[in-house]
Amino acid sequence: MNRILAAMLAAASCATMAQAQVGPSAPVAQDAPVYTLDQAVSAAGGSAPAAEAASAGIDAARAGRTVAGLRPNPVVQGQVENVIGSGPYRGVRSAETTVGFAIPIELGGKRGARVAVANAQLSRAEIQAAIIAADVRLQVTQLYVEAVAADRRVMTARDQARIASDALRAASVRVQAGRASPLEQQRADVARINADANVERQLRLAEAARANLARRIGRPIDGLLDDTLLDRLPGVNVYGPLAPVNTTGTLALAAANADFSIAEAGVRLARANRVPDLNVGPSIRRLEATNDMAAVFSVSIPIPVFNNGRAAIAQATAQRTQADAQRRVTALDIEQAITDAQAQAANAATTARAASGPALAAAQEAARIARIGYREGKFGQLELLDAERTLAETRVAAIDALANYQNARAQVERLTARAPNGGNQ
């Protein structure tokens, strides 16, 4: 009776296995070319909306610098006097017509001050573009790492499903030989079903990870991902005591410095605006009575009675003080962020090295011994299932640890990214 029950269970297991093997296939053929991280970053840099916005910001700042360097436009003036009056000034017989130009003359260095503000704004726009490029690289790196890790989890899940199928066959042989209870075959079948279900789950997650990466880079992924990326770990002694953090030249500090430069140039512009401008107006006057022509010269200058510019200077000075304080706060914040990121990367490297090295090797050896012992009848099924479960958890933990290190390393690179060196031409 036991043999009949075992045969029925084996047949049911084979049918379930055949159904589980019919599922989604790998996203990309194994002989496809490798699509590297650098290629993904390059593709995302050209299609990201944020990069387009940064490029438009630079164009706007350059146009603003051109506008700042332009001189004020002259004004054409026309004037008719001594008309529509009484006596000899009735009608237009005594009209005096004047036509001329009013040419504003800027004093106090206003034009140079405007150009200085525009140059500072252009520098800030260029730094912002570099910040966006660094953010895009970080985002693409994280998505790429997740996609690679998801593919590796699929491989691990498939391998665990194969191991579970082997364990089911071994249990079936033991049950048919009368060396074990049919309960062992049922437990093995449950383990195999769960392993097959895990393969389907990991396949869906891998497809979602690839879809997210393709969406970010703006094009489908037409090759295999670089699986070796996860295994690039630093040397054992690379991460010792944390080195002093130098924030000079980082993007965050460069942005704060650029904001301070804009505020400082604003103070200079406010001071320049206190100086009144001259309006010089050379004109030609025609006398209707004698039909003679005469030259007229006019000079006008505003009187700073109500707005003498002091409030604008006070406002610009306060903004400069605010920008300077914010710059010092940013320096402290970026130092703390880099220190924390370096520590996280170091810890992630240690965890990844241990999880993918000694811990994984020990789990694999324990599972190998458990399989041999179970086939030879020296170990029970519970010991085998526990060893296989430990191996599966260790392999997943190793993948997660490797992915965490790569993400932590990318975060350190983002925080320590250098600002562009070029200047405004």
mmCIF file with all atom_site columns, C-alpha atoms in Angstrom, residues 207-321:
data_model
loop_
_atom_site.group_PDB
_atom_site.id
_atom_site.type_symbol
_atom_site.label_atom_id
_atom_site.label_alt_id
_atom_site.label_comp_id
_atom_site.label_asym_id
_atom_site.label_entity_id
_atom_site.label_seq_id
_atom_site.pdbx_PDB_ins_code
_atom_site.Cartn_x
_atom_site.Cartn_y
_atom_site.Cartn_z
_atom_site.occupancy
_atom_site.B_iso_or_equiv
_atom_site.pdbx_formal_charge
_atom_site.auth_seq_id
_atom_site.auth_comp_id
_atom_site.auth_asym_id
_atom_site.auth_atom_id
_atom_site.pdbx_PDB_model_num
ATOM 1   C CA . GLU A 1 207 ? 11.399 42.026  -15.359 1.00 0.00 ? 207 GLU A CA 1
ATOM 2   C CA . ALA A 1 208 ? 10.210 44.999  -13.276 1.00 0.00 ? 208 ALA A CA 1
ATOM 3   C CA . ALA A 1 209 ? 13.816 45.984  -12.489 1.00 0.00 ? 209 ALA A CA 1
ATOM 4   C CA . ARG A 1 210 ? 14.752 45.879  -16.177 1.00 0.00 ? 210 ARG A CA 1
ATOM 5   C CA . ALA A 1 211 ? 11.634 47.863  -17.087 1.00 0.00 ? 211 ALA A CA 1
ATOM 6   C CA . ASN A 1 212 ? 12.510 50.561  -14.539 1.00 0.00 ? 212 ASN A CA 1
ATOM 7   C CA . LEU A 1 213 ? 16.066 50.762  -15.857 1.00 0.00 ? 213 LEU A CA 1
ATOM 8   C CA . ALA A 1 214 ? 14.867 50.941  -19.466 1.00 0.00 ? 214 ALA A CA 1
ATOM 9   C CA . ARG A 1 215 ? 12.382 53.651  -18.522 1.00 0.00 ? 215 ARG A CA 1
ATOM 10  C CA . ARG A 1 216 ? 15.105 55.713  -16.887 1.00 0.00 ? 216 ARG A CA 1
ATOM 11  C CA . ILE A 1 217 ? 17.555 55.460  -19.794 1.00 0.00 ? 217 ILE A CA 1
ATOM 12  C CA . GLY A 1 218 ? 14.820 56.036  -22.352 1.00 0.00 ? 218 GLY A CA 1
ATOM 13  C CA . ARG A 1 219 ? 15.463 52.968  -24.472 1.00 0.00 ? 219 ARG A CA 1
ATOM 14  C CA . PRO A 1 220 ? 15.018 49.180  -24.292 1.00 0.00 ? 220 PRO A CA 1
ATOM 15  C CA . ILE A 1 221 ? 17.899 47.104  -22.988 1.00 0.00 ? 221 ILE A CA 1
ATOM 16  C CA . ASP A 1 222 ? 19.161 45.092  -25.936 1.00 0.00 ? 222 ASP A CA 1
ATOM 17  C CA . GLY A 1 223 ? 21.860 43.107  -24.159 1.00 0.00 ? 223 GLY A CA 1
ATOM 18  C CA . LEU A 1 224 ? 22.848 41.248  -21.024 1.00 0.00 ? 224 LEU A CA 1
ATOM 19  C CA . LEU A 1 225 ? 23.712 43.280  -17.963 1.00 0.00 ? 225 LEU A CA 1
ATOM 20  C CA . ASP A 1 226 ? 27.233 43.204  -16.551 1.00 0.00 ? 226 ASP A CA 1
ATOM 21  C CA . ASP A 1 227 ? 26.851 40.510  -13.891 1.00 0.00 ? 227 ASP A CA 1
ATOM 22  C CA . THR A 1 228 ? 30.424 40.992  -12.679 1.00 0.00 ? 228 THR A CA 1
ATOM 23  C CA . LEU A 1 229 ? 29.546 44.449  -11.366 1.00 0.00 ? 229 LEU A CA 1
ATOM 24  C CA . LEU A 1 230 ? 28.325 43.031  -8.052  1.00 0.00 ? 230 LEU A CA 1
ATOM 25  C CA . ASP A 1 231 ? 31.551 41.149  -7.412  1.00 0.00 ? 231 ASP A CA 1
ATOM 26  C CA . ARG A 1 232 ? 33.836 44.211  -7.581  1.00 0.00 ? 232 ARG A CA 1
ATOM 27  C CA . LEU A 1 233 ? 34.796 44.586  -3.954  1.00 0.00 ? 233 LEU A CA 1
ATOM 28  C CA . PRO A 1 234 ? 37.681 46.611  -2.498  1.00 0.00 ? 234 PRO A CA 1
ATOM 29  C CA . GLY A 1 235 ? 40.709 44.969  -0.948  1.00 0.00 ? 235 GLY A CA 1
ATOM 30  C CA . VAL A 1 236 ? 40.608 43.729  2.604   1.00 0.00 ? 236 VAL A CA 1
ATOM 31  C CA . ASN A 1 237 ? 42.588 46.670  3.967   1.00 0.00 ? 237 ASN A CA 1
ATOM 32  C CA . VAL A 1 238 ? 41.051 49.380  1.806   1.00 0.00 ? 238 VAL A CA 1
ATOM 33  C CA . TYR A 1 239 ? 38.615 50.501  4.472   1.00 0.00 ? 239 TYR A CA 1
ATOM 34  C CA . GLY A 1 240 ? 40.507 51.127  7.673   1.00 0.00 ? 240 GLY A CA 1
ATOM 35  C CA . PRO A 1 241 ? 40.044 54.187  9.880   1.00 0.00 ? 241 PRO A CA 1
ATOM 36  C CA . LEU A 1 242 ? 38.106 56.825  8.024   1.00 0.00 ? 242 LEU A CA 1
ATOM 37  C CA . ALA A 1 243 ? 40.341 59.464  6.464   1.00 0.00 ? 243 ALA A CA 1
ATOM 38  C CA . PRO A 1 244 ? 39.687 63.170  7.084   1.00 0.00 ? 244 PRO A CA 1
ATOM 39  C CA . VAL A 1 245 ? 36.995 64.469  4.772   1.00 0.00 ? 245 VAL A CA 1
ATOM 40  C CA . ASN A 1 246 ? 37.928 67.194  2.303   1.00 0.00 ? 246 ASN A CA 1
ATOM 41  C CA . THR A 1 247 ? 34.848 68.878  0.882   1.00 0.00 ? 247 THR A CA 1
ATOM 42  C CA . THR A 1 248 ? 36.769 71.341  -1.258  1.00 0.00 ? 248 THR A CA 1
ATOM 43  C CA . GLY A 1 249 ? 35.596 71.165  -4.841  1.00 0.00 ? 249 GLY A CA 1
ATOM 44  C CA . THR A 1 250 ? 32.561 68.974  -4.183  1.00 0.00 ? 250 THR A CA 1
ATOM 45  C CA . LEU A 1 251 ? 29.387 69.784  -6.046  1.00 0.00 ? 251 LEU A CA 1
ATOM 46  C CA . ALA A 1 252 ? 27.374 70.692  -2.963  1.00 0.00 ? 252 ALA A CA 1
ATOM 47  C CA . LEU A 1 253 ? 29.999 73.104  -1.658  1.00 0.00 ? 253 LEU A CA 1
ATOM 48  C CA . ALA A 1 254 ? 30.575 74.542  -5.131  1.00 0.00 ? 254 ALA A CA 1
ATOM 49  C CA . ALA A 1 255 ? 26.849 75.265  -5.400  1.00 0.00 ? 255 ALA A CA 1
ATOM 50  C CA . ALA A 1 256 ? 26.887 77.015  -2.015  1.00 0.00 ? 256 ALA A CA 1
ATOM 51  C CA . ASN A 1 257 ? 29.939 79.040  -3.057  1.00 0.00 ? 257 ASN A CA 1
ATOM 52  C CA . ALA A 1 258 ? 28.208 80.010  -6.296  1.00 0.00 ? 258 ALA A CA 1
ATOM 53  C CA . ASP A 1 259 ? 25.157 81.192  -4.350  1.00 0.00 ? 259 ASP A CA 1
ATOM 54  C CA . PHE A 1 260 ? 27.444 83.309  -2.189  1.00 0.00 ? 260 PHE A CA 1
ATOM 55  C CA . SER A 1 261 ? 29.112 84.751  -5.292  1.00 0.00 ? 261 SER A CA 1
ATOM 56  C CA . ILE A 1 262 ? 25.714 85.718  -6.681  1.00 0.00 ? 262 ILE A CA 1
ATOM 57  C CA . ALA A 1 263 ? 24.802 87.417  -3.410  1.00 0.00 ? 263 ALA A CA 1
ATOM 58  C CA . GLU A 1 264 ? 28.139 89.217  -3.261  1.00 0.00 ? 264 GLU A CA 1
ATOM 59  C CA . ALA A 1 265 ? 27.737 90.448  -6.828  1.00 0.00 ? 265 ALA A CA 1
ATOM 60  C CA . GLY A 1 266 ? 24.241 91.594  -5.855  1.00 0.00 ? 266 GLY A CA 1
ATOM 61  C CA . VAL A 1 267 ? 25.719 93.859  -3.169  1.00 0.00 ? 267 VAL A CA 1
ATOM 62  C CA . ARG A 1 268 ? 28.003 95.433  -5.750  1.00 0.00 ? 268 ARG A CA 1
ATOM 63  C CA . LEU A 1 269 ? 25.064 95.959  -8.095  1.00 0.00 ? 269 LEU A CA 1
ATOM 64  C CA . ALA A 1 270 ? 22.965 97.542  -5.331  1.00 0.00 ? 270 ALA A CA 1
ATOM 65  C CA . ARG A 1 271 ? 25.770 99.967  -4.567  1.00 0.00 ? 271 ARG A CA 1
ATOM 66  C CA . ALA A 1 272 ? 26.193 100.809 -8.233  1.00 0.00 ? 272 ALA A CA 1
ATOM 67  C CA . ASN A 1 273 ? 22.463 101.482 -8.573  1.00 0.00 ? 273 ASN A CA 1
ATOM 68  C CA . ARG A 1 274 ? 22.727 104.207 -5.922  1.00 0.00 ? 274 ARG A CA 1
ATOM 69  C CA . VAL A 1 275 ? 24.619 106.390 -8.372  1.00 0.00 ? 275 VAL A CA 1
ATOM 70  C CA . PRO A 1 276 ? 22.118 108.353 -10.539 1.00 0.00 ? 276 PRO A CA 1
ATOM 71  C CA . ASP A 1 277 ? 22.420 108.062 -14.302 1.00 0.00 ? 277 ASP A CA 1
ATOM 72  C CA . LEU A 1 278 ? 22.689 110.970 -16.691 1.00 0.00 ? 278 LEU A CA 1
ATOM 73  C CA . ASN A 1 279 ? 20.391 111.527 -19.640 1.00 0.00 ? 279 ASN A CA 1
ATOM 74  C CA . VAL A 1 280 ? 22.006 113.621 -22.374 1.00 0.00 ? 280 VAL A CA 1
ATOM 75  C CA . GLY A 1 281 ? 19.708 114.864 -25.114 1.00 0.00 ? 281 GLY A CA 1
ATOM 76  C CA . PRO A 1 282 ? 21.123 116.570 -28.227 1.00 0.00 ? 282 PRO A CA 1
ATOM 77  C CA . SER A 1 283 ? 18.238 117.934 -30.307 1.00 0.00 ? 283 SER A CA 1
ATOM 78  C CA . ILE A 1 284 ? 17.401 120.203 -33.264 1.00 0.00 ? 284 ILE A CA 1
ATOM 79  C CA . ARG A 1 285 ? 14.765 122.927 -32.933 1.00 0.00 ? 285 ARG A CA 1
ATOM 80  C CA . ARG A 1 286 ? 12.914 124.569 -35.852 1.00 0.00 ? 286 ARG A CA 1
ATOM 81  C CA . LEU A 1 287 ? 11.411 128.051 -35.364 1.00 0.00 ? 287 LEU A CA 1
ATOM 82  C CA . GLU A 1 288 ? 8.195  128.334 -37.358 1.00 0.00 ? 288 GLU A CA 1
ATOM 83  C CA . ALA A 1 289 ? 8.170  132.143 -37.413 1.00 0.00 ? 289 ALA A CA 1
ATOM 84  C CA . THR A 1 290 ? 11.571 132.543 -39.064 1.00 0.00 ? 290 THR A CA 1
ATOM 85  C CA . ASN A 1 291 ? 12.029 129.004 -40.378 1.00 0.00 ? 291 ASN A CA 1
ATOM 86  C CA . ASP A 1 292 ? 15.409 128.938 -38.674 1.00 0.00 ? 292 ASP A CA 1
ATOM 87  C CA . MET A 1 293 ? 17.090 125.912 -37.100 1.00 0.00 ? 293 MET A CA 1
ATOM 88  C CA . ALA A 1 294 ? 18.874 125.803 -33.720 1.00 0.00 ? 294 ALA A CA 1
ATOM 89  C CA . ALA A 1 295 ? 20.569 123.163 -31.618 1.00 0.00 ? 295 ALA A CA 1
ATOM 90  C CA . VAL A 1 296 ? 19.333 122.246 -28.168 1.00 0.00 ? 296 VAL A CA 1
ATOM 91  C CA . PHE A 1 297 ? 21.271 120.316 -25.537 1.00 0.00 ? 297 PHE A CA 1
ATOM 92  C CA . SER A 1 298 ? 19.560 118.895 -22.471 1.00 0.00 ? 298 SER A CA 1
ATOM 93  C CA . VAL A 1 299 ? 20.994 117.125 -19.435 1.00 0.00 ? 299 VAL A CA 1
ATOM 94  C CA . SER A 1 300 ? 18.806 115.516 -16.766 1.00 0.00 ? 300 SER A CA 1
ATOM 95  C CA . ILE A 1 301 ? 19.653 113.618 -13.599 1.00 0.00 ? 301 ILE A CA 1
ATOM 96  C CA . PRO A 1 302 ? 17.225 112.089 -11.102 1.00 0.00 ? 302 PRO A CA 1
ATOM 97  C CA . ILE A 1 303 ? 17.210 113.365 -7.519  1.00 0.00 ? 303 ILE A CA 1
ATOM 98  C CA . PRO A 1 304 ? 17.330 110.433 -5.031  1.00 0.00 ? 304 PRO A CA 1
ATOM 99  C CA . VAL A 1 305 ? 14.838 111.846 -2.552  1.00 0.00 ? 305 VAL A CA 1
ATOM 100 C CA . PHE A 1 306 ? 12.430 108.979 -1.909  1.00 0.00 ? 306 PHE A CA 1
ATOM 101 C CA . ASN A 1 307 ? 14.607 106.032 -2.975  1.00 0.00 ? 307 ASN A CA 1
ATOM 102 C CA . ASN A 1 308 ? 18.250 106.627 -2.268  1.00 0.00 ? 308 ASN A CA 1
ATOM 103 C CA . GLY A 1 309 ? 19.261 102.978 -2.651  1.00 0.00 ? 309 GLY A CA 1
ATOM 104 C CA . ARG A 1 310 ? 20.147 102.334 0.990   1.00 0.00 ? 310 ARG A CA 1
ATOM 105 C CA . ALA A 1 311 ? 17.322 99.848  1.505   1.00 0.00 ? 311 ALA A CA 1
ATOM 106 C CA . ALA A 1 312 ? 18.440 97.877  -1.554  1.00 0.00 ? 312 ALA A CA 1
ATOM 107 C CA . ILE A 1 313 ? 22.008 97.751  -0.240  1.00 0.00 ? 313 ILE A CA 1
ATOM 108 C CA . ALA A 1 314 ? 20.765 96.595  3.170   1.00 0.00 ? 314 ALA A CA 1
ATOM 109 C CA . GLN A 1 315 ? 18.710 93.873  1.516   1.00 0.00 ? 315 GLN A CA 1
ATOM 110 C CA . ALA A 1 316 ? 21.606 92.683  -0.662  1.00 0.00 ? 316 ALA A CA 1
ATOM 111 C CA . THR A 1 317 ? 23.982 92.719  2.322   1.00 0.00 ? 317 THR A CA 1
ATOM 112 C CA . ALA A 1 318 ? 21.584 90.606  4.377   1.00 0.00 ? 318 ALA A CA 1
ATOM 113 C CA . GLN A 1 319 ? 21.267 88.144  1.508   1.00 0.00 ? 319 GLN A CA 1
ATOM 114 C CA . ARG A 1 320 ? 25.050 87.921  1.274   1.00 0.00 ? 320 ARG A CA 1
ATOM 115 C CA . THR A 1 321 ? 25.259 87.212  5.009   1.00 0.00 ? 321 THR A CA 1
#
